């Protein structure tokens, strides 16, 4: 088995699905001959041709509209946002069109949107955002956020095969940092299922995406004193509430960690649901470690202050444990 | 009425086809236009009787555009209509019953009461359901045409756009994309002079919206949208061209919205003189005159068709008015495809 990076896992998943199913095609800015801003689709034009790897004009709304139209003709488009921040100029097509078609008139819209996401790469306010909460509030969309190569590959394949619009949040910070040995087998990761990234008895950290390895690092710093369980949500919509509530009933303490800003983030909904479903099992308040409520700042010193890191997460765990 | 039933009524002795339309075709066009008018007038009276839930948006004045353009399509082709295109839905194959159920928000209808107006799509006849955000469907229609191009299926898409829609950014994105990729899609602007209360003079500064086609390097054509034969002739040319792989076209139909934006709107902002001018250009009257002049249909036979239409519309609404409304808990179903 060969070791591959997170970004290679995304490429492999895309390539395998395109080889398996002729209705799968890609569209996005600079994804063809250039191979994409992050080179996820390098070599795809040579293998699949320009009709299935489409370099688009700079027009996010039309990229999504075209994807919807093709999906309604039984194709399986995969649209790439060059950076997830740019999704805002195509917002209407996702939230009012793609998300509502099945509910309104019963037609499936099997499309995937690749969303290179997140900070820690000094991209400034428009190349670093975590935009998942914008879409978490929209019935009809599914949201996934892998944290490692296995899930990156299994989830991109599952997203492409899903009958619904799936937003796939791939974290740029993880692209070349996360590595794993993967078998060449055809495997999927089921959308809607989280996983236990680290088993523990004392306290549960609920997290996803880039904050999974960061939380695992924090947990290992504390392991002599506190036995932390880390849940990798993987799927943000739908949430794996069975896994989440099961873990809370075991540890009785919940700390939510996300790189997105705190206010109105996915952590807020998680907190509310845990309170509704497992209040009696808690022996401390639900707490959150998240980015501060500002735009994502550019300078490394500012971004470091803005975002969670292992120390901030460890401090959050310690404070909740001491409660 | 079926094509065969209509054919029996045609006097075809001395008729030379016009714009590729046979005598039977001309009578079929009349049937769909008159059906549209009759169906819509019934909706207007239901609105006044308080039988409708929500707004009622009628296409009076738009019948020739909607019906004539859609009549150029084959069964397999793709239609993306807008909210004044009941006629287009009918030509493409939507049943009167389904339409009545939809507009009355009944459980059995195409959206099961989940959405209102002409928002339904239908995979069986390949219509794409519109959303209220006008302009959004421009690139969706292009995407359907893209699928046709990738699959080499030879399907063409028609999408109707309003004059107001030409002002939104999606118009630029969609037409540009369609032209860059030379997609088999024909865009038809139903220029009915007003977007709600906003006259064209406040909507765009150019003489014709079709002029913009030049900037996208596609044909831009202005057509008298009250004349169904002209509408058919020009659209047919664009559809055939698209089917040959020669790319998209932009057709601007000049017509008039003969009622308010919605039935609640008296449209008193439209000068009386303007209304009078357009009343002389009623699309159905124009076609009636053609049929009489060409000797295709006598007034007596035409009246027989009108009576038949009355009865078909009556039956559809009788059924729909008695049909059950959706059960409340059904609201929770259908968010995801399974």
PDB file of N, CA and C in Angstrom, chain A residues 120-186:
ATOM      1  N   UNK A 120      -5.220  29.318   8.059  1.00  0.00           N
ATOM      2  CA  UNK A 120      -3.929  28.774   8.457  1.00  0.00           C
ATOM      3  C   UNK A 120      -2.933  28.787   7.319  1.00  0.00           C
ATOM      4  N   UNK A 121      -3.365  29.339   6.175  1.00  0.00           N
ATOM      5  CA  UNK A 121      -2.478  29.375   5.005  1.00  0.00           C
ATOM      6  C   UNK A 121      -2.216  30.815   4.578  1.00  0.00           C
ATOM      7  N   UNK A 122      -2.562  31.764   5.443  1.00  0.00           N
ATOM      8  CA  UNK A 122      -2.280  33.177   5.212  1.00  0.00           C
ATOM      9  C   UNK A 122      -2.884  33.682   3.901  1.00  0.00           C
ATOM     10  N   UNK A 123      -4.120  33.340   3.702  1.00  0.00           N
ATOM     11  CA  UNK A 123      -4.807  33.726   2.467  1.00  0.00           C
ATOM     12  C   UNK A 123      -5.593  35.026   2.608  1.00  0.00           C
ATOM     13  N   UNK A 124      -5.724  35.539   3.827  1.00  0.00           N
ATOM     14  CA  UNK A 124      -6.471  36.784   4.015  1.00  0.00           C
ATOM     15  C   UNK A 124      -7.968  36.563   4.006  1.00  0.00           C
ATOM     16  N   UNK A 125      -8.721  37.676   4.071  1.00  0.00           N
ATOM     17  CA  UNK A 125     -10.170  37.594   4.303  1.00  0.00           C
ATOM     18  C   UNK A 125     -10.970  36.873   3.211  1.00  0.00           C
ATOM     19  N   UNK A 126     -10.414  36.750   1.992  1.00  0.00           N
ATOM     20  CA  UNK A 126     -11.210  36.195   0.891  1.00  0.00           C
ATOM     21  C   UNK A 126     -10.683  34.863   0.346  1.00  0.00           C
ATOM     22  N   UNK A 127      -9.692  34.301   1.019  1.00  0.00           N
ATOM     23  CA  UNK A 127      -9.172  32.992   0.584  1.00  0.00           C
ATOM     24  C   UNK A 127      -8.986  32.066   1.782  1.00  0.00           C
ATOM     25  N   UNK A 128      -9.750  32.293   2.847  1.00  0.00           N
ATOM     26  CA  UNK A 128      -9.493  31.541   4.085  1.00  0.00           C
ATOM     27  C   UNK A 128     -10.747  31.149   4.845  1.00  0.00           C
ATOM     28  N   UNK A 129     -11.908  31.526   4.346  1.00  0.00           N
ATOM     29  CA  UNK A 129     -13.099  31.390   5.195  1.00  0.00           C
ATOM     30  C   UNK A 129     -13.584  29.955   5.301  1.00  0.00           C
ATOM     31  N   UNK A 130     -14.297  29.718   6.367  1.00  0.00           N
ATOM     32  CA  UNK A 130     -15.040  28.467   6.542  1.00  0.00           C
ATOM     33  C   UNK A 130     -16.505  28.831   6.295  1.00  0.00           C
ATOM     34  N   UNK A 131     -17.058  28.335   5.191  1.00  0.00           N
ATOM     35  CA  UNK A 131     -18.378  28.809   4.766  1.00  0.00           C
ATOM     36  C   UNK A 131     -19.492  27.794   5.030  1.00  0.00           C
ATOM     37  N   UNK A 132     -19.164  26.713   5.754  1.00  0.00           N
ATOM     38  CA  UNK A 132     -20.155  25.644   5.896  1.00  0.00           C
ATOM     39  C   UNK A 132     -21.441  26.088   6.597  1.00  0.00           C
ATOM     40  N   UNK A 133     -21.316  27.009   7.560  1.00  0.00           N
ATOM     41  CA  UNK A 133     -22.521  27.398   8.308  1.00  0.00           C
ATOM     42  C   UNK A 133     -23.518  28.165   7.423  1.00  0.00           C
ATOM     43  N   UNK A 134     -23.016  28.817   6.353  1.00  0.00           N
ATOM     44  CA  UNK A 134     -23.939  29.501   5.431  1.00  0.00           C
ATOM     45  C   UNK A 134     -24.946  28.507   4.850  1.00  0.00           C
ATOM     46  N   UNK A 135     -24.495  27.276   4.660  1.00  0.00           N
ATOM     47  CA  UNK A 135     -25.303  26.271   3.963  1.00  0.00           C
ATOM     48  C   UNK A 135     -25.971  25.282   4.916  1.00  0.00           C
ATOM     49  N   UNK A 136     -25.474  25.243   6.160  1.00  0.00           N
ATOM     50  CA  UNK A 136     -26.002  24.348   7.187  1.00  0.00           C
ATOM     51  C   UNK A 136     -27.470  24.666   7.451  1.00  0.00           C
ATOM     52  N   UNK A 137     -27.855  25.889   7.184  1.00  0.00           N
ATOM     53  CA  UNK A 137     -29.205  26.380   7.468  1.00  0.00           C
ATOM     54  C   UNK A 137     -30.179  26.115   6.312  1.00  0.00           C
ATOM     55  N   UNK A 138     -29.706  25.434   5.262  1.00  0.00           N
ATOM     56  CA  UNK A 138     -30.512  25.282   4.043  1.00  0.00           C
ATOM     57  C   UNK A 138     -30.953  23.833   3.855  1.00  0.00           C
ATOM     58  N   UNK A 139     -32.232  23.532   4.095  1.00  0.00           N
ATOM     59  CA  UNK A 139     -32.699  22.164   3.867  1.00  0.00           C
ATOM     60  C   UNK A 139     -32.513  21.760   2.403  1.00  0.00           C
ATOM     61  N   UNK A 140     -32.041  20.540   2.198  1.00  0.00           N
ATOM     62  CA  UNK A 140     -31.880  20.027   0.841  1.00  0.00           C
ATOM     63  C   UNK A 140     -30.437  19.864   0.427  1.00  0.00           C
ATOM     64  N   UNK A 141     -29.519  20.491   1.166  1.00  0.00           N
ATOM     65  CA  UNK A 141     -28.094  20.320   0.869  1.00  0.00           C
ATOM     66  C   UNK A 141     -27.509  19.318   1.857  1.00  0.00           C
ATOM     67  N   UNK A 142     -26.503  18.567   1.419  1.00  0.00           N
ATOM     68  CA  UNK A 142     -25.708  17.761   2.334  1.00  0.00           C
ATOM     69  C   UNK A 142     -24.321  18.381   2.413  1.00  0.00           C
ATOM     70  N   UNK A 143     -23.702  18.313   3.590  1.00  0.00           N
ATOM     71  CA  UNK A 143     -22.390  18.912   3.794  1.00  0.00           C
ATOM     72  C   UNK A 143     -21.444  17.881   4.406  1.00  0.00           C
ATOM     73  N   UNK A 144     -20.293  17.712   3.802  1.00  0.00           N
ATOM     74  CA  UNK A 144     -19.292  16.818   4.374  1.00  0.00           C
ATOM     75  C   UNK A 144     -17.958  17.543   4.488  1.00  0.00           C
ATOM     76  N   UNK A 145     -17.134  17.122   5.465  1.00  0.00           N
ATOM     77  CA  UNK A 145     -15.856  17.796   5.710  1.00  0.00           C
ATOM     78  C   UNK A 145     -14.833  16.769   6.191  1.00  0.00           C
ATOM     79  N   UNK A 146     -14.103  16.144   5.258  1.00  0.00           N
ATOM     80  CA  UNK A 146     -13.139  15.112   5.653  1.00  0.00           C
ATOM     81  C   UNK A 146     -11.925  15.700   6.365  1.00  0.00           C
ATOM     82  N   UNK A 147     -11.309  14.883   7.212  1.00  0.00           N
ATOM     83  CA  UNK A 147     -10.120  15.328   7.958  1.00  0.00           C
ATOM     84  C   UNK A 147      -8.876  14.516   7.621  1.00  0.00           C
ATOM     85  N   UNK A 148      -9.014  13.478   6.794  1.00  0.00           N
ATOM     86  CA  UNK A 148      -7.868  12.598   6.509  1.00  0.00           C
ATOM     87  C   UNK A 148      -8.033  11.988   5.120  1.00  0.00           C
ATOM     88  N   UNK A 149      -6.971  11.421   4.554  1.00  0.00           N
ATOM     89  CA  UNK A 149      -7.056  10.905   3.176  1.00  0.00           C
ATOM     90  C   UNK A 149      -8.132   9.832   2.972  1.00  0.00           C
ATOM     91  N   UNK A 150      -8.277   8.928   3.922  1.00  0.00           N
ATOM     92  CA  UNK A 150      -9.275   7.869   3.753  1.00  0.00           C
ATOM     93  C   UNK A 150     -10.670   8.471   3.588  1.00  0.00           C
ATOM     94  N   UNK A 151     -11.026   9.374   4.502  1.00  0.00           N
ATOM     95  CA  UNK A 151     -12.353   9.997   4.425  1.00  0.00           C
ATOM     96  C   UNK A 151     -12.463  10.918   3.213  1.00  0.00           C
ATOM     97  N   UNK A 152     -11.354  11.581   2.862  1.00  0.00           N
ATOM     98  CA  UNK A 152     -11.375  12.475   1.701  1.00  0.00           C
ATOM     99  C   UNK A 152     -11.762  11.697   0.452  1.00  0.00           C
ATOM    100  N   UNK A 153     -11.170  10.518   0.302  1.00  0.00           N
ATOM    101  CA  UNK A 153     -11.468   9.706  -0.875  1.00  0.00           C
ATOM    102  C   UNK A 153     -12.858   9.071  -0.786  1.00  0.00           C
ATOM    103  N   UNK A 154     -13.129   8.502   0.368  1.00  0.00           N
ATOM    104  CA  UNK A 154     -14.419   7.825   0.522  1.00  0.00           C
ATOM    105  C   UNK A 154     -15.598   8.779   0.439  1.00  0.00           C
ATOM    106  N   UNK A 155     -15.402   9.991   0.911  1.00  0.00           N
ATOM    107  CA  UNK A 155     -16.515  10.949   0.890  1.00  0.00           C
ATOM    108  C   UNK A 155     -16.692  11.614  -0.477  1.00  0.00           C
ATOM    109  N   UNK A 156     -15.605  11.839  -1.221  1.00  0.00           N
ATOM    110  CA  UNK A 156     -15.803  12.454  -2.551  1.00  0.00           C
ATOM    111  C   UNK A 156     -16.532  11.443  -3.445  1.00  0.00           C
ATOM    112  N   UNK A 157     -16.209  10.177  -3.280  1.00  0.00           N
ATOM    113  CA  UNK A 157     -16.887   9.148  -4.086  1.00  0.00           C
ATOM    114  C   UNK A 157     -18.353   9.017  -3.672  1.00  0.00           C
ATOM    115  N   UNK A 158     -18.599   9.066  -2.372  1.00  0.00           N
ATOM    116  CA  UNK A 158     -19.985   8.979  -1.889  1.00  0.00           C
ATOM    117  C   UNK A 158     -20.779  10.212  -2.323  1.00  0.00           C
ATOM    118  N   UNK A 159     -20.122  11.381  -2.313  1.00  0.00           N
ATOM    119  CA  UNK A 159     -20.808  12.615  -2.720  1.00  0.00           C
ATOM    120  C   UNK A 159     -21.226  12.528  -4.184  1.00  0.00           C
ATOM    121  N   UNK A 160     -20.330  12.043  -5.027  1.00  0.00           N
ATOM    122  CA  UNK A 160     -20.627  11.943  -6.459  1.00  0.00           C
ATOM    123  C   UNK A 160     -21.771  10.962  -6.706  1.00  0.00           C
ATOM    124  N   UNK A 161     -21.813   9.890  -5.912  1.00  0.00           N
ATOM    125  CA  UNK A 161     -22.868   8.881  -6.131  1.00  0.00           C
ATOM    126  C   UNK A 161     -24.189   9.257  -5.453  1.00  0.00           C
ATOM    127  N   UNK A 162     -24.172  10.269  -4.608  1.00  0.00           N
ATOM    128  CA  UNK A 162     -25.401  10.678  -3.916  1.00  0.00           C
ATOM    129  C   UNK A 162     -26.358  11.335  -4.912  1.00  0.00           C
ATOM    130  N   UNK A 163     -27.653  11.198  -4.651  1.00  0.00           N
ATOM    131  CA  UNK A 163     -28.650  11.785  -5.560  1.00  0.00           C
ATOM    132  C   UNK A 163     -28.930  13.254  -5.260  1.00  0.00           C
ATOM    133  N   UNK A 164     -28.271  13.801  -4.246  1.00  0.00           N
ATOM    134  CA  UNK A 164     -28.570  15.167  -3.800  1.00  0.00           C
ATOM    135  C   UNK A 164     -27.363  16.077  -4.006  1.00  0.00           C
ATOM    136  N   UNK A 165     -27.576  17.396  -3.957  1.00  0.00           N
ATOM    137  CA  UNK A 165     -26.427  18.304  -3.984  1.00  0.00           C
ATOM    138  C   UNK A 165     -25.604  18.148  -2.702  1.00  0.00           C
ATOM    139  N   UNK A 166     -24.332  17.861  -2.871  1.00  0.00           N
ATOM    140  CA  UNK A 166     -23.440  17.678  -1.725  1.00  0.00           C
ATOM    141  C   UNK A 166     -22.320  18.708  -1.807  1.00  0.00           C
ATOM    142  N   UNK A 167     -22.143  19.465  -0.735  1.00  0.00           N
ATOM    143  CA  UNK A 167     -21.013  20.390  -0.640  1.00  0.00           C
ATOM    144  C   UNK A 167     -19.894  19.689   0.101  1.00  0.00           C
ATOM    145  N   UNK A 168     -18.753  19.620  -0.563  1.00  0.00           N
ATOM    146  CA  UNK A 168     -17.620  18.846  -0.061  1.00  0.00           C
ATOM    147  C   UNK A 168     -16.548  19.840   0.377  1.00  0.00           C
ATOM    148  N   UNK A 169     -16.408  20.001   1.691  1.00  0.00           N
ATOM    149  CA  UNK A 169     -15.467  20.988   2.234  1.00  0.00           C
ATOM    150  C   UNK A 169     -14.110  20.335   2.434  1.00  0.00           C
ATOM    151  N   UNK A 170     -13.191  20.618   1.511  1.00  0.00           N
ATOM    152  CA  UNK A 170     -11.840  20.057   1.597  1.00  0.00           C
ATOM    153  C   UNK A 170     -10.934  21.140   2.175  1.00  0.00           C
ATOM    154  N   UNK A 171     -10.228  20.793   3.236  1.00  0.00           N
ATOM    155  CA  UNK A 171      -9.477  21.838   3.934  1.00  0.00           C
ATOM    156  C   UNK A 171      -8.080  22.010   3.338  1.00  0.00           C
ATOM    157  N   UNK A 172      -7.788  23.232   2.923  1.00  0.00           N
ATOM    158  CA  UNK A 172      -6.519  23.506   2.237  1.00  0.00           C
ATOM    159  C   UNK A 172      -5.305  23.233   3.120  1.00  0.00           C
ATOM    160  N   UNK A 173      -5.457  23.474   4.422  1.00  0.00           N
ATOM    161  CA  UNK A 173      -4.330  23.266   5.346  1.00  0.00           C
ATOM    162  C   UNK A 173      -3.937  21.784   5.400  1.00  0.00           C
ATOM    163  N   UNK A 174      -4.921  20.916   5.164  1.00  0.00           N
ATOM    164  CA  UNK A 174      -4.668  19.476   5.262  1.00  0.00           C
ATOM    165  C   UNK A 174      -4.118  18.880   3.970  1.00  0.00           C
ATOM    166  N   UNK A 175      -4.245  19.638   2.855  1.00  0.00           N
ATOM    167  CA  UNK A 175      -3.960  19.092   1.525  1.00  0.00           C
ATOM    168  C   UNK A 175      -2.682  18.233   1.467  1.00  0.00           C
ATOM    169  N   UNK A 176      -1.597  18.815   1.935  1.00  0.00           N
ATOM    170  CA  UNK A 176      -0.319  18.099   1.817  1.00  0.00           C
ATOM    171  C   UNK A 176       0.255  17.703   3.169  1.00  0.00           C
ATOM    172  N   UNK A 177      -0.460  18.023   4.247  1.00  0.00           N
ATOM    173  CA  UNK A 177       0.036  17.685   5.582  1.00  0.00           C
ATOM    174  C   UNK A 177      -0.459  16.323   6.050  1.00  0.00           C
ATOM    175  N   UNK A 178      -1.667  15.960   5.655  1.00  0.00           N
ATOM    176  CA  UNK A 178      -2.226  14.681   6.104  1.00  0.00           C
ATOM    177  C   UNK A 178      -1.878  13.586   5.106  1.00  0.00           C
ATOM    178  N   UNK A 179      -1.281  12.522   5.605  1.00  0.00           N
ATOM    179  CA  UNK A 179      -0.881  11.399   4.746  1.00  0.00           C
ATOM    180  C   UNK A 179      -1.364  10.093   5.374  1.00  0.00           C
ATOM    181  N   UNK A 180      -1.625   9.126   4.514  1.00  0.00           N
ATOM    182  CA  UNK A 180      -2.146   7.843   4.996  1.00  0.00           C
ATOM    183  C   UNK A 180      -1.885   6.778   3.940  1.00  0.00           C
ATOM    184  N   UNK A 181      -1.757   5.553   4.362  1.00  0.00           N
ATOM    185  CA  UNK A 181      -1.676   4.456   3.394  1.00  0.00           C
ATOM    186  C   UNK A 181      -3.094   4.002   3.068  1.00  0.00           C
ATOM    187  N   UNK A 182      -3.422   3.984   1.787  1.00  0.00           N
ATOM    188  CA  UNK A 182      -4.764   3.547   1.384  1.00  0.00           C
ATOM    189  C   UNK A 182      -4.655   2.371   0.432  1.00  0.00           C
ATOM    190  N   UNK A 183      -5.550   1.433   0.582  1.00  0.00           N
ATOM    191  CA  UNK A 183      -5.591   0.320  -0.368  1.00  0.00           C
ATOM    192  C   UNK A 183      -6.191   0.821  -1.668  1.00  0.00           C
ATOM    193  N   UNK A 184      -5.972   0.115  -2.730  1.00  0.00           N
ATOM    194  CA  UNK A 184      -6.537   0.520  -4.018  1.00  0.00           C
ATOM    195  C   UNK A 184      -7.995   0.118  -4.180  1.00  0.00           C
ATOM    196  N   UNK A 185      -8.595  -0.448  -3.143  1.00  0.00           N
ATOM    197  CA  UNK A 185      -9.974  -0.935  -3.270  1.00  0.00           C
ATOM    198  C   UNK A 185     -10.961   0.215  -3.431  1.00  0.00           C
ATOM    199  N   UNK A 186     -12.066  -0.124  -4.051  1.00  0.00           N
ATOM    200  CA  UNK A 186     -13.156   0.830  -4.214  1.00  0.00           C
ATOM    201  C   UNK A 186     -13.929   0.877  -2.896  1.00  0.00           C
TER     202      UNK A 186
END
